[in-house]
Each structure stands twice: as C-alpha cells, then as structure tokens.
Amino acid sequence: MNSTNRAANRLVIGVTGLIILLLGAVALAVGLPTVIRDGWADGNATATRTLDGWLQQTPLGGPQTSWLWLVGLAALVLLAVLLVVFISRQGRGHTSLLLTEPATDDGQTVVESGLAEQVLQDALADRPEFITSNVSTYRVAKRSVLKVSVTCRRGISPQDVTTLISQQLRHLDALLGVQVPALIQVSGGFRARVSRSTRTQ
C-alpha cells in the first residue's frame, strides 16, 4: 500500500547485515586463542600485500595512486544516493485527507482521514475477537483508501471478522454519505493469514 522501493529496502537490509557480520567477525577475532589469532594476523598480512599489489598494478597519474580508489569512491557515492532515496520514500502513500468534495457557493466539505480512522478504531478496539487492530489511510490511484488491519484470536473465523468489519464500514459510509474504498487485512492463525478482502466502489 505504499511506494517504498523493494529493491532499496533489500539493499539497506543487506548492507546493514554485512556491517553487523563484519563487526561480529572482528569481535570474534579479538576473543580467539593466540594460535588462531596469529593465523588470522598472517592472513591479514597476506591480504594487505595482495591489495597493495593490485593498487600498484592500476596506477593513475603516479605510482602512489590507483584508479581502484575512484571505483570504490563511486560505489560509496552510489550507495549513499540509494540510501537517501530509500529514506526519502519511507512513509509515502499515507494521506491525511479522506474526502474532499467539490466547492460550492456554500463552501467546501473536507473530511480528514483521522476522523474515519478514529471512528473505526473505537468500534474495533473493544471487540473480544481481536488481539490488535489498526486503521490507516493511503492514497491509491488518486483516491483515498482505508486499510483496516486486525489480528484475530485463535479459532476466530476470518469470514466472520470480515463481515463484522464490513458492517462497521457501512456505518461509516452512512455517516459520511459516501462509500469509501477499503482494504480489510486479517491475520492470526493460518486461516486468517490467507484471508484478505478488498471493498471498492
């Protein structure tokens, strides 16, 4: 329901995991016995010599510089740009407006999404069938769509839950005087996890 880039999301998770893995490897190396630590040091020295050899074989303007540094810098810049794009896209899709009626001589009617969310949340909060419930509003194809997510207790029928939420949505429609598109997401237990209902005009 939002526009978060899935590839960027996975990239951030992968980079974070790699950093944590490297930190864990360093911490493990510090705590290793002397023999293993000496072997690690020898391997590190070999890797350093190999890297120095690569740098010497790829000179750029002089023996002390290498074009591999430019490649590494470009990769870091690209990673930074991807992270900035990822961060800037977080939370997009949410909207604070549910309905905006055309302006007339008497004025204009605007319904904030917080009103509908609070009405539905209050109606679902005390239901014994639910462990948790959440209502949010998204902008989809230039229209505001309510998303009602509930986590059911074990043994509760997803069909009964969908019927109950649909009834509350009809009450909201009657209150607003217009049918609001909504997505109902039910989770909790296998039967509930595979059940999803969408109501559109």
PDB file of C-alpha atoms in Angstrom:
ATOM      1  CA  MET A   1       0.000   0.000   0.000  1.00  0.00           C
ATOM      2  CA  ASN A   2       2.979   2.337  -0.014  1.00  0.00           C
ATOM      3  CA  SER A   3       5.594   3.238  -2.594  1.00  0.00           C
ATOM      4  CA  THR A   4       8.696   2.043  -0.789  1.00  0.00           C
ATOM      5  CA  ASN A   5      11.186   0.652  -3.274  1.00  0.00           C
ATOM      6  CA  ARG A   6      11.516  -3.061  -2.504  1.00  0.00           C
ATOM      7  CA  ALA A   7      14.993  -3.337  -4.059  1.00  0.00           C
ATOM      8  CA  ALA A   8      16.276  -0.397  -1.998  1.00  0.00           C
ATOM      9  CA  ASN A   9      14.722  -1.946   1.095  1.00  0.00           C
ATOM     10  CA  ARG A  10      16.576  -5.202   0.498  1.00  0.00           C
ATOM     11  CA  LEU A  11      19.796  -3.321  -0.245  1.00  0.00           C
ATOM     12  CA  VAL A  12      19.621  -1.495   3.087  1.00  0.00           C
ATOM     13  CA  ILE A  13      18.949  -4.753   4.920  1.00  0.00           C
ATOM     14  CA  GLY A  14      21.827  -6.449   3.094  1.00  0.00           C
ATOM     15  CA  VAL A  15      24.324  -3.654   3.800  1.00  0.00           C
ATOM     16  CA  THR A  16      23.260  -3.497   7.454  1.00  0.00           C
ATOM     17  CA  GLY A  17      23.606  -7.259   7.773  1.00  0.00           C
ATOM     18  CA  LEU A  18      27.071  -7.159   6.168  1.00  0.00           C
ATOM     19  CA  ILE A  19      28.243  -4.469   8.571  1.00  0.00           C
ATOM     20  CA  ILE A  20      26.930  -6.414  11.560  1.00  0.00           C
ATOM     21  CA  LEU A  21      28.606  -9.556  10.228  1.00  0.00           C
ATOM     22  CA  LEU A  22      31.955  -7.768   9.885  1.00  0.00           C
ATOM     23  CA  LEU A  23      31.692  -6.314  13.391  1.00  0.00           C
ATOM     24  CA  GLY A  24      30.881  -9.752  14.746  1.00  0.00           C
ATOM     25  CA  ALA A  25      33.867 -11.241  12.937  1.00  0.00           C
ATOM     26  CA  VAL A  26      36.170  -8.604  14.430  1.00  0.00           C
ATOM     27  CA  ALA A  27      34.772  -9.202  17.911  1.00  0.00           C
ATOM     28  CA  LEU A  28      35.233 -12.939  17.439  1.00  0.00           C
ATOM     29  CA  ALA A  29      38.795 -12.479  16.245  1.00  0.00           C
ATOM     30  CA  VAL A  30      39.672 -10.445  19.326  1.00  0.00           C
ATOM     31  CA  GLY A  31      38.461 -13.225  21.593  1.00  0.00           C
ATOM     32  CA  LEU A  32      40.137 -16.112  19.739  1.00  0.00           C
ATOM     33  CA  PRO A  33      43.053 -18.117  21.217  1.00  0.00           C
ATOM     34  CA  THR A  34      46.590 -16.945  20.431  1.00  0.00           C
ATOM     35  CA  VAL A  35      47.283 -19.598  17.767  1.00  0.00           C
ATOM     36  CA  ILE A  36      44.162 -18.784  15.807  1.00  0.00           C
ATOM     37  CA  ARG A  37      44.713 -15.065  16.265  1.00  0.00           C
ATOM     38  CA  ASP A  38      48.275 -15.373  14.901  1.00  0.00           C
ATOM     39  CA  GLY A  39      46.930 -17.246  11.880  1.00  0.00           C
ATOM     40  CA  TRP A  40      44.369 -14.511  11.390  1.00  0.00           C
ATOM     41  CA  ALA A  41      47.133 -11.909  11.536  1.00  0.00           C
ATOM     42  CA  ASP A  42      49.176 -13.779   8.919  1.00  0.00           C
ATOM     43  CA  GLY A  43      46.161 -13.996   6.630  1.00  0.00           C
ATOM     44  CA  ASN A  44      45.510 -10.303   7.144  1.00  0.00           C
ATOM     45  CA  ALA A  45      49.100  -9.506   6.197  1.00  0.00           C
ATOM     46  CA  THR A  46      48.791 -11.604   3.049  1.00  0.00           C
ATOM     47  CA  ALA A  47      45.560  -9.866   2.078  1.00  0.00           C
ATOM     48  CA  THR A  48      47.175  -6.477   2.671  1.00  0.00           C
ATOM     49  CA  ARG A  49      50.118  -7.365   0.410  1.00  0.00           C
ATOM     50  CA  THR A  50      47.720  -8.597  -2.270  1.00  0.00           C
ATOM     51  CA  LEU A  51      45.750  -5.356  -2.096  1.00  0.00           C
ATOM     52  CA  ASP A  52      48.935  -3.323  -2.311  1.00  0.00           C
ATOM     53  CA  GLY A  53      49.899  -5.300  -5.411  1.00  0.00           C
ATOM     54  CA  TRP A  54      46.562  -4.541  -7.049  1.00  0.00           C
ATOM     55  CA  LEU A  55      46.971  -0.839  -6.298  1.00  0.00           C
ATOM     56  CA  GLN A  56      50.462  -0.802  -7.786  1.00  0.00           C
ATOM     57  CA  GLN A  57      49.234  -2.560 -10.942  1.00  0.00           C
ATOM     58  CA  THR A  58      46.476   0.014 -11.513  1.00  0.00           C
ATOM     59  CA  PRO A  59      48.292   3.365 -11.381  1.00  0.00           C
ATOM     60  CA  LEU A  60      46.504   6.638 -12.053  1.00  0.00           C
ATOM     61  CA  GLY A  61      48.723   9.645 -12.681  1.00  0.00           C
ATOM     62  CA  GLY A  62      51.516   8.288 -10.492  1.00  0.00           C
ATOM     63  CA  PRO A  63      52.738   5.265  -8.544  1.00  0.00           C
ATOM     64  CA  GLN A  64      51.079   6.380  -5.322  1.00  0.00           C
ATOM     65  CA  THR A  65      47.552   6.500  -6.720  1.00  0.00           C
ATOM     66  CA  SER A  66      45.240   3.923  -8.301  1.00  0.00           C
ATOM     67  CA  TRP A  67      42.018   4.078 -10.281  1.00  0.00           C
ATOM     68  CA  LEU A  68      40.614   1.391  -7.920  1.00  0.00           C
ATOM     69  CA  TRP A  69      40.160   4.175  -5.352  1.00  0.00           C
ATOM     70  CA  LEU A  70      37.912   6.003  -7.835  1.00  0.00           C
ATOM     71  CA  VAL A  71      35.873   2.828  -8.343  1.00  0.00           C
ATOM     72  CA  GLY A  72      35.497   2.455  -4.589  1.00  0.00           C
ATOM     73  CA  LEU A  73      34.543   6.114  -4.202  1.00  0.00           C
ATOM     74  CA  ALA A  74      31.950   5.843  -6.984  1.00  0.00           C
ATOM     75  CA  ALA A  75      30.473   2.751  -5.304  1.00  0.00           C
ATOM     76  CA  LEU A  76      30.221   4.605  -1.976  1.00  0.00           C
ATOM     77  CA  VAL A  77      28.573   7.606  -3.647  1.00  0.00           C
ATOM     78  CA  LEU A  78      26.075   5.312  -5.390  1.00  0.00           C
ATOM     79  CA  LEU A  79      25.313   3.572  -2.107  1.00  0.00           C
ATOM     80  CA  ALA A  80      24.805   6.926  -0.380  1.00  0.00           C
ATOM     81  CA  VAL A  81      22.408   8.078  -3.121  1.00  0.00           C
ATOM     82  CA  LEU A  82      20.424   4.838  -2.875  1.00  0.00           C
ATOM     83  CA  LEU A  83      20.181   5.192   0.902  1.00  0.00           C
ATOM     84  CA  VAL A  84      18.995   8.814   0.599  1.00  0.00           C
ATOM     85  CA  VAL A  85      16.345   7.769  -1.946  1.00  0.00           C
ATOM     86  CA  PHE A  86      15.269   4.908   0.317  1.00  0.00           C
ATOM     87  CA  ILE A  87      14.953   7.173   3.363  1.00  0.00           C
ATOM     88  CA  SER A  88      13.060   9.845   1.411  1.00  0.00           C
ATOM     89  CA  ARG A  89      10.482   7.302   0.220  1.00  0.00           C
ATOM     90  CA  GLN A  90       9.669   5.952   3.670  1.00  0.00           C
ATOM     91  CA  GLY A  91       6.126   6.660   4.762  1.00  0.00           C
ATOM     92  CA  ARG A  92       4.953   7.781   1.347  1.00  0.00           C
ATOM     93  CA  GLY A  93       1.467   6.755   0.390  1.00  0.00           C
ATOM     94  CA  HIS A  94      -0.163   7.888   3.613  1.00  0.00           C
ATOM     95  CA  THR A  95      -2.623  10.748   3.371  1.00  0.00           C
ATOM     96  CA  SER A  96      -4.307  12.987   5.915  1.00  0.00           C
ATOM     97  CA  LEU A  97      -7.377  13.638   3.741  1.00  0.00           C
ATOM     98  CA  LEU A  98     -10.140  11.103   3.244  1.00  0.00           C
ATOM     99  CA  LEU A  99     -12.708  13.074   1.263  1.00  0.00           C
ATOM    100  CA  THR A 100     -12.684  16.425  -0.491  1.00  0.00           C
ATOM    101  CA  GLU A 101     -15.998  17.455  -2.007  1.00  0.00           C
ATOM    102  CA  PRO A 102     -16.134  19.996  -4.867  1.00  0.00           C
ATOM    103  CA  ALA A 103     -16.515  23.580  -3.725  1.00  0.00           C
ATOM    104  CA  THR A 104     -19.987  25.131  -3.904  1.00  0.00           C
ATOM    105  CA  ASP A 105     -21.470  28.532  -3.131  1.00  0.00           C
ATOM    106  CA  ASP A 106     -21.944  27.363   0.455  1.00  0.00           C
ATOM    107  CA  GLY A 107     -18.327  26.250   0.871  1.00  0.00           C
ATOM    108  CA  GLN A 108     -16.404  23.003   0.631  1.00  0.00           C
ATOM    109  CA  THR A 109     -16.587  19.818   2.657  1.00  0.00           C
ATOM    110  CA  VAL A 110     -13.274  18.231   3.667  1.00  0.00           C
ATOM    111  CA  VAL A 111     -13.066  15.086   5.787  1.00  0.00           C
ATOM    112  CA  GLU A 112      -9.741  14.301   7.392  1.00  0.00           C
ATOM    113  CA  SER A 113      -8.632  10.675   7.469  1.00  0.00           C
ATOM    114  CA  GLY A 114      -8.085  10.894  11.216  1.00  0.00           C
ATOM    115  CA  LEU A 115     -11.855  11.135  11.732  1.00  0.00           C
ATOM    116  CA  ALA A 116     -12.629   7.903   9.906  1.00  0.00           C
ATOM    117  CA  GLU A 117      -9.639   6.146  11.425  1.00  0.00           C
ATOM    118  CA  GLN A 118     -10.696   7.100  14.951  1.00  0.00           C
ATOM    119  CA  VAL A 119     -14.328   6.092  14.395  1.00  0.00           C
ATOM    120  CA  LEU A 120     -13.335   2.658  13.115  1.00  0.00           C
ATOM    121  CA  GLN A 121     -10.614   2.215  15.707  1.00  0.00           C
ATOM    122  CA  ASP A 122     -13.057   2.951  18.526  1.00  0.00           C
ATOM    123  CA  ALA A 123     -15.566   0.477  17.064  1.00  0.00           C
ATOM    124  CA  LEU A 124     -12.946  -2.303  16.849  1.00  0.00           C
ATOM    125  CA  ALA A 125     -10.864  -1.594  19.947  1.00  0.00           C
ATOM    126  CA  ASP A 126     -13.087  -3.404  22.452  1.00  0.00           C
ATOM    127  CA  ARG A 127     -14.028  -6.371  20.289  1.00  0.00           C
ATOM    128  CA  PRO A 128     -13.027  -9.639  22.023  1.00  0.00           C
ATOM    129  CA  GLU A 129     -12.284 -11.271  18.644  1.00  0.00           C
ATOM    130  CA  PHE A 130      -9.227  -9.087  18.054  1.00  0.00           C
ATOM    131  CA  ILE A 131      -5.816  -9.012  19.667  1.00  0.00           C
ATOM    132  CA  THR A 132      -4.863  -5.813  17.851  1.00  0.00           C
ATOM    133  CA  SER A 133      -6.432  -3.551  15.257  1.00  0.00           C
ATOM    134  CA  ASN A 134      -5.136  -0.678  13.183  1.00  0.00           C
ATOM    135  CA  VAL A 135      -6.739   1.713  10.703  1.00  0.00           C
ATOM    136  CA  SER A 136      -4.763   3.856   8.256  1.00  0.00           C
ATOM    137  CA  THR A 137      -5.425   5.795   5.059  1.00  0.00           C
ATOM    138  CA  TYR A 138      -3.452   5.610   1.823  1.00  0.00           C
ATOM    139  CA  ARG A 139      -3.558   7.406  -1.495  1.00  0.00           C
ATOM    140  CA  VAL A 140      -4.094   4.870  -4.298  1.00  0.00           C
ATOM    141  CA  ALA A 141      -4.765   5.893  -7.917  1.00  0.00           C
ATOM    142  CA  LYS A 142      -5.604   9.439  -6.788  1.00  0.00           C
ATOM    143  CA  ARG A 143      -8.187   8.165  -4.308  1.00  0.00           C
ATOM    144  CA  SER A 144      -8.078   7.762  -0.545  1.00  0.00           C
ATOM    145  CA  VAL A 145      -8.404   4.142   0.594  1.00  0.00           C
ATOM    146  CA  LEU A 146      -8.851   2.933   4.149  1.00  0.00           C
ATOM    147  CA  LYS A 147      -6.773  -0.028   5.289  1.00  0.00           C
ATOM    148  CA  VAL A 148      -8.207  -1.937   8.250  1.00  0.00           C
ATOM    149  CA  SER A 149      -5.737  -4.462   9.700  1.00  0.00           C
ATOM    150  CA  VAL A 150      -6.734  -6.797  12.536  1.00  0.00           C
ATOM    151  CA  THR A 151      -5.040  -9.676  14.321  1.00  0.00           C
ATOM    152  CA  CYS A 152      -7.567 -12.273  15.434  1.00  0.00           C
ATOM    153  CA  ARG A 153      -7.548 -14.645  18.370  1.00  0.00           C
ATOM    154  CA  ARG A 154      -7.127 -18.338  17.692  1.00  0.00           C
ATOM    155  CA  GLY A 155     -10.236 -20.078  16.381  1.00  0.00           C
ATOM    156  CA  ILE A 156     -11.947 -16.918  15.074  1.00  0.00           C
ATOM    157  CA  SER A 157     -13.396 -17.270  11.574  1.00  0.00           C
ATOM    158  CA  PRO A 158     -11.885 -14.795   9.087  1.00  0.00           C
ATOM    159  CA  GLN A 159     -15.233 -14.666   7.278  1.00  0.00           C
ATOM    160  CA  ASP A 160     -16.989 -13.561  10.461  1.00  0.00           C
ATOM    161  CA  VAL A 161     -14.308 -10.941  11.055  1.00  0.00           C
ATOM    162  CA  THR A 162     -14.630  -9.623   7.506  1.00  0.00           C
ATOM    163  CA  THR A 163     -18.402  -9.408   7.887  1.00  0.00           C
ATOM    164  CA  LEU A 164     -18.062  -7.529  11.186  1.00  0.00           C
ATOM    165  CA  ILE A 165     -15.578  -5.001   9.759  1.00  0.00           C
ATOM    166  CA  SER A 166     -17.681  -4.549   6.610  1.00  0.00           C
ATOM    167  CA  GLN A 167     -20.637  -3.706   8.817  1.00  0.00           C
ATOM    168  CA  GLN A 168     -18.602  -1.012  10.589  1.00  0.00           C
ATOM    169  CA  LEU A 169     -17.528   0.339   7.212  1.00  0.00           C
ATOM    170  CA  ARG A 170     -21.154   0.571   6.110  1.00  0.00           C
ATOM    171  CA  HIS A 171     -21.897   2.569   9.256  1.00  0.00           C
ATOM    172  CA  LEU A 172     -19.052   4.909   8.347  1.00  0.00           C
ATOM    173  CA  ASP A 173     -20.414   5.230   4.806  1.00  0.00           C
ATOM    174  CA  ALA A 174     -23.799   6.184   6.230  1.00  0.00           C
ATOM    175  CA  LEU A 175     -22.163   8.763   8.480  1.00  0.00           C
ATOM    176  CA  LEU A 176     -20.185  10.336   5.623  1.00  0.00           C
ATOM    177  CA  GLY A 177     -22.849   9.920   2.956  1.00  0.00           C
ATOM    178  CA  VAL A 178     -20.445   8.247   0.530  1.00  0.00           C
ATOM    179  CA  GLN A 179     -18.897   4.789   0.170  1.00  0.00           C
ATOM    180  CA  VAL A 180     -15.195   4.818   0.977  1.00  0.00           C
ATOM    181  CA  PRO A 181     -12.958   2.202  -0.709  1.00  0.00           C
ATOM    182  CA  ALA A 182     -11.349  -0.022   1.892  1.00  0.00           C
ATOM    183  CA  LEU A 183      -8.937  -2.924   2.238  1.00  0.00           C
ATOM    184  CA  ILE A 184      -9.506  -5.412   5.052  1.00  0.00           C
ATOM    185  CA  GLN A 185      -6.453  -7.386   6.159  1.00  0.00           C
ATOM    186  CA  VAL A 186      -6.983 -10.219   8.637  1.00  0.00           C
ATOM    187  CA  SER A 187      -4.097 -12.059  10.309  1.00  0.00           C
ATOM    188  CA  GLY A 188      -3.632 -14.501  13.179  1.00  0.00           C
ATOM    189  CA  GLY A 189      -3.709 -18.256  12.570  1.00  0.00           C
ATOM    190  CA  PHE A 190      -3.338 -19.971   9.198  1.00  0.00           C
ATOM    191  CA  ARG A 191      -6.939 -19.468   8.085  1.00  0.00           C
ATOM    192  CA  ALA A 192      -6.714 -15.779   8.858  1.00  0.00           C
ATOM    193  CA  ARG A 193      -3.316 -15.265   7.268  1.00  0.00           C
ATOM    194  CA  VAL A 194      -4.509 -16.455   3.886  1.00  0.00           C
ATOM    195  CA  SER A 195      -7.657 -14.324   4.008  1.00  0.00           C
ATOM    196  CA  ARG A 196      -7.824 -10.797   2.618  1.00  0.00           C
ATOM    197  CA  SER A 197     -10.798  -8.792   1.481  1.00  0.00           C
ATOM    198  CA  THR A 198     -10.982  -5.680  -0.640  1.00  0.00           C
ATOM    199  CA  ARG A 199     -14.026  -3.462  -0.979  1.00  0.00           C
ATOM    200  CA  THR A 200     -14.148  -0.931  -3.776  1.00  0.00           C
ATOM    201  CA  GLN A 201     -16.792   1.164  -5.424  1.00  0.00           C
TER     202      GLN A 201
END
